[in-house]
CSV table of C-alpha atoms and ligand atoms in Angstrom, one decimal:
chain,number,residue,atom,x,y,z
D,1,ARG,CA,-19.5,-16.5,11.0
D,2,LEU,CA,-17.4,-13.3,11.5
D,3,GLU,CA,-16.5,-14.3,15.1
D,4,ALA,CA,-15.2,-17.7,13.4
D,5,ILE,CA,-13.3,-15.8,10.7
D,6,GLY,CA,-11.8,-13.7,13.6
D,7,SER,CA,-10.6,-16.8,15.6
D,8,LEU,CA,-9.3,-18.5,12.5
D,9,THR,CA,-7.1,-15.4,11.5
D,10,ALA,CA,-6.0,-14.9,14.8
D,11,GLY,CA,-4.9,-18.3,15.1
D,12,ILE,CA,-2.9,-18.1,12.0
D,13,ALA,CA,-1.6,-14.7,12.7
D,14,HIS,CA,-0.3,-16.1,16.0
D,15,GLU,CA,1.4,-19.1,14.3
D,16,VAL,CA,3.1,-17.0,11.6
D,17,ASN,CA,4.3,-14.5,14.2
D,18,ASN,CA,6.5,-17.2,16.2
D,19,PRO,CA,8.7,-18.0,13.0
D,20,LEU,CA,8.7,-14.6,12.0
D,21,ALA,CA,10.3,-13.4,15.1
D,22,TYR,CA,13.4,-15.8,14.6
D,23,ILE,CA,13.5,-15.1,10.9
D,24,SER,CA,14.1,-11.4,11.9
D,25,THR,CA,16.9,-12.2,14.5
D,26,ASN,CA,18.5,-14.5,12.0
D,27,LEU,CA,18.2,-11.9,9.1
D,28,ASN,CA,19.9,-9.5,11.4
D,29,THR,CA,22.8,-12.0,12.3
D,30,VAL,CA,23.4,-12.8,8.5
D,31,ASP,CA,23.4,-9.2,7.7
D,32,LYS,CA,25.9,-8.3,10.1
D,33,PHE,CA,28.0,-11.1,9.0
D,34,VAL,CA,27.6,-10.3,5.0
D,35,ALA,CA,28.6,-6.4,6.1
D,36,GLN,CA,31.7,-7.7,7.7
D,37,LEU,CA,32.5,-9.8,4.8
D,38,ASN,CA,32.1,-7.0,2.5
D,39,ARG,CA,34.5,-4.8,4.1
D,40,PRO,CA,37.5,-4.2,1.5
D,41,GLU,CA,40.2,-5.9,3.9
D,42,HIS,CA,38.1,-9.1,4.1
D,43,LEU,CA,36.9,-9.1,0.5
D,44,GLU,CA,40.8,-9.1,-0.7
D,45,GLY,CA,41.6,-12.6,0.9
D,46,LEU,CA,38.4,-14.2,-0.8
D,47,PRO,CA,38.6,-16.1,-4.1
D,48,GLU,CA,36.8,-14.3,-6.9
D,49,GLU,CA,33.7,-16.2,-7.1
D,50,LEU,CA,33.0,-15.8,-3.4
D,51,ARG,CA,33.9,-12.1,-3.6
D,52,VAL,CA,31.1,-11.7,-6.2
D,53,GLN,CA,28.7,-13.8,-4.1
D,54,ALA,CA,29.4,-11.8,-1.0
D,55,ARG,CA,28.3,-8.6,-2.9
D,56,ASP,CA,25.1,-10.3,-4.0
D,57,ALA,CA,24.4,-11.4,-0.6
D,58,GLY,CA,23.7,-8.1,0.6
D,59,GLU,CA,21.1,-7.5,-2.3
D,60,SER,CA,19.5,-10.8,-1.3
D,61,LEU,CA,19.2,-9.9,2.1
D,62,ASP,CA,17.6,-6.5,1.7
D,63,ASP,CA,15.0,-8.3,-0.5
D,64,ALA,CA,14.5,-10.8,2.3
D,65,GLN,CA,14.2,-8.0,4.8
D,66,GLU,CA,11.4,-6.2,2.6
D,67,GLY,CA,9.5,-9.5,2.3
D,68,PHE,CA,9.8,-9.9,6.2
D,69,GLU,CA,8.3,-6.5,6.4
D,70,ARG,CA,5.7,-7.2,4.2
D,71,ILE,CA,4.5,-10.3,6.1
D,72,SER,CA,4.9,-8.3,9.6
D,73,ASN,CA,2.5,-6.0,8.2
D,74,LEU,CA,0.0,-8.4,7.0
D,75,VAL,CA,0.2,-10.3,10.3
D,76,ALA,CA,-0.4,-7.1,12.0
D,77,ARG,CA,-3.6,-6.5,9.9
D,78,LEU,CA,-4.9,-10.0,10.4
D,79,LYS,CA,-4.6,-9.6,14.2
D,80,GLY,CA,-7.1,-6.6,13.8
D,81,PHE,CA,-9.7,-9.1,12.7
D,82,ALA,CA,-9.8,-10.7,15.9
D,83,ARG,CA,-10.8,-7.9,18.3
D,84,SER,CA,-12.0,-8.2,21.6
D,85,PRO,CA,-15.8,-7.9,22.1
D,86,ASP,CA,-15.3,-4.5,23.9
D,87,GLU,CA,-12.8,-3.0,21.5
D,88,GLY,CA,-14.6,-0.2,19.7
D,89,ARG,CA,-16.2,0.9,22.8
D,90,SER,CA,-14.3,3.6,24.7
D,91,SER,CA,-14.9,6.7,26.4
D,92,ALA,CA,-12.7,8.6,23.7
D,93,VAL,CA,-14.6,11.8,22.8
D,94,THR,CA,-14.2,13.3,19.1
D,95,ASP,CA,-15.3,15.8,17.1
D,96,ALA,CA,-17.7,14.1,14.5
D,97,HIS,CA,-16.8,16.8,11.7
D,98,ALA,CA,-13.1,16.6,12.1
D,99,LEU,CA,-13.2,12.9,12.2
D,100,ALA,CA,-15.5,12.8,9.2
D,101,GLN,CA,-13.1,15.0,7.3
D,102,LYS,CA,-10.3,12.8,8.2
D,103,ALA,CA,-12.0,9.7,6.8
D,104,ALA,CA,-13.1,11.8,3.6
D,105,SER,CA,-9.4,12.8,2.9
D,106,MET,CA,-8.2,9.2,3.3
D,107,ALA,CA,-10.9,7.7,1.1
D,108,GLY,CA,-10.8,10.6,-1.5
D,109,VAL,CA,-7.0,10.3,-2.5
D,110,GLY,CA,-7.0,11.2,-6.3
D,111,LEU,CA,-10.6,12.7,-6.3
D,112,PRO,CA,-11.5,16.2,-6.9
D,113,GLU,CA,-12.1,17.9,-3.5
D,114,ALA,CA,-15.7,18.4,-4.4
D,115,ALA,CA,-16.3,14.5,-4.9
D,116,ILE,CA,-17.0,13.9,-1.2
D,117,ARG,CA,-18.5,16.8,0.9
D,118,VAL,CA,-18.6,16.9,4.7
D,119,ALA,CA,-21.4,18.7,6.5
D,120,GLY,CA,-22.5,19.3,9.9
D,121,GLY,CA,-21.2,17.9,13.1
D,122,GLU,CA,-18.7,20.8,14.0
D,123,GLY,CA,-17.9,20.5,17.8
D,124,GLN,CA,-20.3,17.6,18.2
D,125,PRO,CA,-18.5,15.0,20.3
D,126,ILE,CA,-19.1,11.3,19.9
D,127,ARG,CA,-18.2,8.3,22.2
D,128,GLY,CA,-16.3,5.5,20.8
D,129,SER,CA,-12.7,4.8,19.5
D,130,GLU,CA,-11.4,7.0,16.7
D,131,GLY,CA,-10.0,4.3,14.7
D,132,ALA,CA,-13.1,2.1,14.6
D,133,VAL,CA,-15.3,5.1,13.3
D,134,THR,CA,-12.9,6.1,10.8
D,135,GLN,CA,-12.5,2.6,9.5
D,136,ILE,CA,-16.1,2.3,9.2
D,137,LEU,CA,-16.6,5.6,7.5
D,138,VAL,CA,-13.6,4.8,5.0
D,139,ASN,CA,-15.2,1.4,4.0
D,140,LEU,CA,-18.5,3.2,3.2
D,141,LEU,CA,-16.8,6.0,1.4
D,142,LEU,CA,-14.7,3.5,-0.9
D,143,ASN,CA,-17.7,1.6,-1.4
D,144,ALA,CA,-19.6,4.9,-2.3
D,145,VAL,CA,-16.8,5.8,-4.8
D,146,GLN,CA,-16.8,2.4,-6.3
D,147,ALA,CA,-20.3,2.4,-6.9
D,148,SER,CA,-20.0,5.8,-8.5
D,149,GLY,CA,-19.1,6.6,-12.2
D,150,SER,CA,-16.3,8.6,-13.1
D,151,GLU,CA,-17.6,11.7,-11.2
D,152,PRO,CA,-18.3,10.7,-7.7
D,153,ASP,CA,-20.8,12.9,-5.8
D,154,ILE,CA,-20.8,11.9,-2.3
D,155,GLU,CA,-22.2,13.7,0.8
D,156,LEU,CA,-21.3,13.0,4.2
D,157,ASP,CA,-23.9,14.6,6.5
D,158,ILE,CA,-23.6,14.7,10.3
D,159,SER,CA,-26.8,15.3,12.5
D,160,ARG,CA,-27.6,15.1,16.0
D,161,ARG,CA,-30.5,12.5,16.7
D,162,GLU,CA,-31.5,12.4,20.2
D,163,ASP,CA,-28.8,10.7,22.2
D,164,GLU,CA,-27.0,9.5,19.1
D,165,VAL,CA,-25.1,11.1,16.2
D,166,GLN,CA,-26.3,9.8,12.7
D,167,ILE,CA,-23.3,10.1,10.2
D,168,ARG,CA,-24.9,9.5,6.7
D,169,VAL,CA,-22.8,8.6,3.7
D,170,ALA,CA,-24.8,9.2,0.5
D,171,ASP,CA,-23.8,8.7,-3.1
D,172,ARG,CA,-25.3,9.0,-6.6
D,173,GLY,CA,-24.0,5.7,-7.6
D,174,CYS,CA,-25.6,2.5,-9.0
D,175,GLY,CA,-27.5,2.0,-5.8
D,176,ILE,CA,-28.2,-1.5,-4.2
D,177,ASP,CA,-30.9,-4.0,-5.7
D,178,GLU,CA,-33.8,-4.1,-3.3
D,179,GLU,CA,-33.7,-7.8,-3.0
D,180,ALA,CA,-29.8,-7.4,-1.9
D,181,LEU,CA,-30.6,-5.0,0.9
D,182,ASP,CA,-30.8,-8.0,3.5
D,183,GLN,CA,-27.6,-9.3,2.2
D,184,ILE,CA,-25.2,-6.7,1.9
D,185,PHE,CA,-24.0,-6.7,5.6
D,186,ASP,CA,-23.6,-10.7,5.5
D,187,PRO,CA,-19.8,-11.8,5.3
D,188,PHE,CA,-18.7,-12.7,1.7
D,189,TYR,CA,-21.6,-11.0,-0.1
D,190,THR,CA,-20.0,-9.1,-2.8
D,191,THR,CA,-21.0,-8.1,-6.5
D,192,LYS,CA,-17.7,-7.0,-7.4
D,193,ARG,CA,-15.1,-9.1,-9.4
D,194,SER,CA,-12.6,-8.8,-7.1
D,195,GLY,CA,-14.5,-7.9,-3.8
D,196,SER,CA,-14.1,-9.6,-0.7
D,197,GLY,CA,-17.3,-8.9,0.6
D,198,LEU,CA,-16.0,-8.1,4.2
D,199,GLY,CA,-16.1,-4.5,4.4
D,200,LEU,CA,-19.7,-4.0,5.2
D,201,SER,CA,-19.8,-7.0,7.7
D,202,ILE,CA,-16.9,-5.6,9.5
D,203,SER,CA,-18.2,-2.2,9.7
D,204,TYR,CA,-21.6,-3.5,10.8
D,205,ASP,CA,-19.8,-5.4,13.6
D,206,LEU,CA,-17.7,-2.6,14.7
D,207,ALA,CA,-20.8,-0.3,14.6
D,208,GLU,CA,-22.5,-2.5,17.3
D,209,ARG,CA,-19.4,-2.8,19.3
D,210,LEU,CA,-19.4,1.1,19.4
D,211,GLY,CA,-22.8,0.8,21.1
D,212,GLY,CA,-24.3,2.0,17.7
D,213,ARG,CA,-25.6,0.4,14.4
D,214,LEU,CA,-25.2,0.6,10.7
D,215,GLU,CA,-28.1,0.8,8.2
D,216,ALA,CA,-28.4,0.8,4.4
D,217,ALA,CA,-31.3,2.1,2.1
D,218,ASN,CA,-31.6,3.3,-1.5
D,219,ARG,CA,-32.2,7.1,-2.2
D,220,LYS,CA,-35.5,7.9,-3.9
D,221,ASP,CA,-33.6,9.9,-6.7
D,222,GLY,CA,-30.9,7.3,-7.2
D,223,GLY,CA,-27.8,6.1,-5.4
D,224,ALA,CA,-27.3,4.4,-2.2
D,225,ALA,CA,-27.3,6.0,1.8
D,226,PHE,CA,-25.5,4.2,4.7
D,227,SER,CA,-26.2,5.7,8.0
D,228,LEU,CA,-24.1,5.0,10.9
D,229,PHE,CA,-25.4,6.0,14.3
D,230,VAL,CA,-23.1,6.2,17.3
D,231,PRO,CA,-23.9,7.4,21.0
D,232,ALA,CA,-23.5,11.3,21.2
D,233,ALA,CA,-21.0,12.2,24.2
D,234,VAL,CA,-23.0,15.3,25.4
M,1,ADP,P1,-17.1,-5.5,-1.1
M,1,ADP,O1,-16.6,-4.2,-1.3
M,1,ADP,O2,-15.5,-6.4,-1.1
M,1,ADP,O3,-17.8,-6.1,-2.2
M,1,ADP,P2,-18.6,-4.8,1.0
M,1,ADP,O4,-19.0,-5.7,2.2
M,1,ADP,O5,-17.9,-3.5,1.4
M,1,ADP,O6,-17.6,-5.7,0.2
M,1,ADP,O7,-19.8,-4.7,0.2
M,1,ADP,C1,-20.6,-5.6,-0.3
M,1,ADP,C2,-21.7,-5.4,-1.3
M,1,ADP,O8,-22.6,-4.4,-1.1
M,1,ADP,C3,-20.9,-4.6,-2.6
M,1,ADP,O9,-20.3,-5.8,-3.6
M,1,ADP,C4,-22.1,-4.0,-3.3
M,1,ADP,O10,-22.9,-4.8,-4.0
M,1,ADP,C5,-22.9,-3.6,-2.2
M,1,ADP,N1,-22.5,-2.1,-1.8
M,1,ADP,C6,-21.8,-1.6,-0.8
M,1,ADP,N2,-21.8,-0.3,-0.8
M,1,ADP,C7,-22.5,0.1,-1.9
M,1,ADP,C8,-22.9,1.5,-2.6
M,1,ADP,N3,-22.6,2.6,-1.8
M,1,ADP,N4,-23.7,1.5,-3.6
M,1,ADP,C9,-24.2,0.2,-4.2
M,1,ADP,N5,-23.6,-1.1,-3.7
M,1,ADP,C10,-23.0,-1.1,-2.5
């Protein structure tokens, strides 16, 4: 199902991209024309109502440009859904602690420093694309924050397990219903009112592409723990 979503979004992104290219070119052309029109010596020769419209046209174009940029960014993100099967696998070697710290500061915006604590993994290199590992960790951390109350208490522990590195994101939140443990990685499974149910399925898929895996469990004393296993580099 995830692959089908990937192909569909890639198709849409591709179709939207073509008209976007000429919208951009035309916007630039009209922008230059309006800038010319608004030069004082040209404005003078225009009837009053056209003069006002020439000034307004500049603002309208700025709005159109902003809309164009938002659509372009969205299309770029949609393209990210359709990754080639090998993407995520790479020989890039990264320091696990530094990577986890980066994900923690991305997901921890607006939270007290102590809300997400990173332990272990200093100098431990892992194999895999930095972007993919960061994306998985940020997804897990945001879920952990959302599952927690007003005072998130999240641990990000890194430890070596034979030829793998385990990165465990553990929270003290509401935990996962035992019956739901089998479903949380399914695309569109969500218990949130405005959730997409895609974060975990994409993360699961990415983890496999990295040559690793993603597991979920409840903690005995409350909360959930997700473990990402990735190949150790040395
Ligand atoms: P979304 O966040 O849009 O719901 P996800 O795929 O990221 O999509 O998560 C699917 C579901 O898994 C969530 O709606 C929630 O029920 C459950 N879940 C994920 N992470 C946690 C967590 N840390 N604690 C409790 N439940 C979780």
